[in-house]
Structure formats: structure tokens, C-alpha cells
């Protein structure tokens, strides 16, 4: 991991053997962090997931947060940014010949199980201040999972049957992220929409929204919203919990 700390890509790469949560670290220290700082932890004892959930800490994974100071960012931009990040991770996995897919908004699935989750948060006191934390949790080389996760989550090693070089994966993700962020800033999510759609498994399927309402997914909007049909009416989903009915 020492190699990474010398990388030109992200000059400020903070490595922790153990931490509560890399997203928390950024939140608590944002005043002192430069834009494009990456906080990486080998283990997290209070990793956080989306919708107030916890993120189970698996060994030999990738857990990191990218801190960005953007010029303006409002809550509507957070969804596209998080979708963009998921797309970058998916792109790198695909480069490794991993047959991953994206489940809206930004879970990466492999053989129908979650292999990566992303938690994007606005960290500034004031909305529009532009401080964004993008937390990425990728399950890489753990050989097993706790029983309660077996049905829903997996690791690259479990599915592909080999170990992956985490250092390489991290560098590839960060490099791709950094390169493409320029396009994201210039053109927004729409620049990535076709690629996103081609890997998005929700399209053409029925989903359950927030555990109750059924809807049929027909498209991804210019800003990454999920466009569905429900009771004959078109609805747009910006955020929340979406379950796929297989
Ligand atoms: C999800 O619920 O799918 C999002 C999971 C995000 C986990 C990552 S691991 C690194 C960063 N630090 C955290 O506490 N959470 C994110």
C-alpha cells in the first residue's frame, strides 16, 4: 500500500490500518483536507451504508472515501455523482473481465449479489458549499461472508475464484475517476448515461420501491433518475430503496 501513498494521482492519500469509518474521518476533518484527498482504511469498525445502515467490514477489501471540494453542489447533483462513481467502479471491474452490473442507484452486483456499495454525502454545513464525500466499499479478497450476508452479498474472490491485486484496483479506480470527473463536471451525468444504461439491471424489470409500491422500470433520466411506470403513470425516482423482483 506504500506504493499508493507515492502515487501522483491523488497526492493526499491517507492510509489507516483501522478506523471507525472513512466517511466519518472526512466529515470530522474536512476543514484540514485538500480537495481530492483519499482516505483509505484496511479495517472499519463502524462503516456506514446507505439509508442509515451499517457496512459490514470484510477483510482484504477496499474501503475508501474520496473528498472533493466542488464549486457548487446541491443535493440534486449528489445522485448523478454517486451514479457516476458506480459506473467508474463497474468499468474497472469490467476491465478485469468481471461480469458486473449496476443496480440503481449505485450498487455493483456480481452474479446477482452485491460486491460494491457507494455512500455519497454532502459534508459541508451549508448546502452548496461543495464539500462531497464519496465512500466506496468493494468486497475483494475475503473468502467468506457472515451467514446473514450470504444471500445478498459477495466478494470478487468468491465469484471469480482468485485473488485480486487491491493496489492495482484502487489505482485504476482513482485514475479513471479523476480522468472522467472532468467530463462529469462539463457534461454531467448525461455523458455517461448510455454506458450506465447498458449495465443497469433494473431496466425492463419490475421493482419494489421502499418495500411497498411496485413499478416497471423503463429508463434512466438525463440526471440519473429512475423512470418507471406505476398504475399507468410515469414516475421518477430520485433516491431511496429499490428492490428488484426477479
Ligand atoms: C451502501 O450502503 O451500499 C454503501 C456502502 C458504503 C461503504 C463505504 S466503505 C468506505 C466508506 N466509509 C463508510 O463508512 N462507508 C463507505
GROMACS .gro file of N, CA, C and O in nm, residues 22 33 57 64 74 78 82 101-102 104 109 123 145-146 188 194 206 236 238 245:
model
   80
   22UNK      N    1  -1.429   0.572   0.713
   22UNK     CA    2  -1.352   0.670   0.634
   22UNK      C    3  -1.438   0.791   0.601
   22UNK      O    4  -1.389   0.903   0.597
   33UNK      N    5  -0.862   1.918   0.507
   33UNK     CA    6  -0.831   1.830   0.394
   33UNK      C    7  -0.838   1.906   0.262
   33UNK      O    8  -0.926   1.989   0.240
   57UNK      N    9  -1.773  -0.497   0.779
   57UNK     CA   10  -1.632  -0.488   0.743
   57UNK      C   11  -1.577  -0.626   0.709
   57UNK      O   12  -1.561  -0.711   0.796
   64UNK      N   13  -1.273   0.309   0.103
   64UNK     CA   14  -1.209   0.440   0.092
   64UNK      C   15  -1.310   0.549   0.065
   64UNK      O   16  -1.420   0.523   0.017
   74UNK      N   17  -2.540   2.090  -0.527
   74UNK     CA   18  -2.662   2.085  -0.450
   74UNK      C   19  -2.706   1.940  -0.444
   74UNK      O   20  -2.652   1.854  -0.510
   78UNK      N   21  -2.596   1.515  -0.618
   78UNK     CA   22  -2.535   1.405  -0.545
   78UNK      C   23  -2.571   1.271  -0.607
   78UNK      O   24  -2.486   1.184  -0.621
   82UNK      N   25  -2.296   1.008  -0.755
   82UNK     CA   26  -2.284   0.876  -0.698
   82UNK      C   27  -2.305   0.769  -0.806
   82UNK      O   28  -2.237   0.668  -0.811
  101UNK      N   29  -2.267  -0.581  -1.286
  101UNK     CA   30  -2.377  -0.498  -1.331
  101UNK      C   31  -2.405  -0.391  -1.227
  101UNK      O   32  -2.362  -0.403  -1.111
  102UNK      N   33  -2.480  -0.289  -1.268
  102UNK     CA   34  -2.515  -0.182  -1.175
  102UNK      C   35  -2.661  -0.195  -1.138
  102UNK      O   36  -2.748  -0.205  -1.226
  104UNK      N   37  -2.945   0.021  -0.981
  104UNK     CA   38  -2.970   0.160  -0.946
  104UNK      C   39  -2.991   0.174  -0.797
  104UNK      O   40  -3.060   0.092  -0.737
  109UNK      N   41  -2.336  -0.527  -0.866
  109UNK     CA   42  -2.371  -0.666  -0.839
  109UNK      C   43  -2.287  -0.760  -0.925
  109UNK      O   44  -2.249  -0.728  -1.037
  123UNK      N   45  -2.083   1.705   0.287
  123UNK     CA   46  -2.026   1.715   0.420
  123UNK      C   47  -2.022   1.856   0.475
  123UNK      O   48  -1.996   1.876   0.592
  145UNK      N   49  -1.820  -1.481   0.392
  145UNK     CA   50  -1.903  -1.371   0.442
  145UNK      C   51  -1.979  -1.421   0.563
  145UNK      O   52  -2.004  -1.541   0.575
  146UNK      N   53  -2.021  -1.329   0.650
  146UNK     CA   54  -2.108  -1.372   0.760
  146UNK      C   55  -2.238  -1.433   0.704
  146UNK      O   56  -2.285  -1.389   0.598
  188UNK      N   57  -2.202   1.659  -1.717
  188UNK     CA   58  -2.298   1.598  -1.624
  188UNK      C   59  -2.315   1.449  -1.650
  188UNK      O   60  -2.241   1.388  -1.728
  194UNK      N   61  -2.551   0.641  -2.145
  194UNK     CA   62  -2.562   0.520  -2.230
  194UNK      C   63  -2.487   0.403  -2.168
  194UNK      O   64  -2.538   0.291  -2.164
  206UNK      N   65  -3.954  -0.523  -1.316
  206UNK     CA   66  -4.043  -0.467  -1.215
  206UNK      C   67  -3.962  -0.451  -1.087
  206UNK      O   68  -3.880  -0.536  -1.053
  236UNK      N   69  -4.086   0.932  -1.149
  236UNK     CA   70  -3.940   0.942  -1.146
  236UNK      C   71  -3.892   0.918  -1.004
  236UNK      O   72  -3.941   0.983  -0.911
  238UNK      N   73  -3.587   0.950  -0.747
  238UNK     CA   74  -3.458   1.020  -0.732
  238UNK      C   75  -3.367   0.947  -0.635
  238UNK      O   76  -3.248   0.947  -0.648
  245UNK      N   77  -3.772  -0.729  -0.852
  245UNK     CA   78  -3.847  -0.854  -0.849
  245UNK      C   79  -3.796  -0.938  -0.965
  245UNK      O   80  -3.810  -0.903  -1.080
   0.00000   0.00000   0.00000
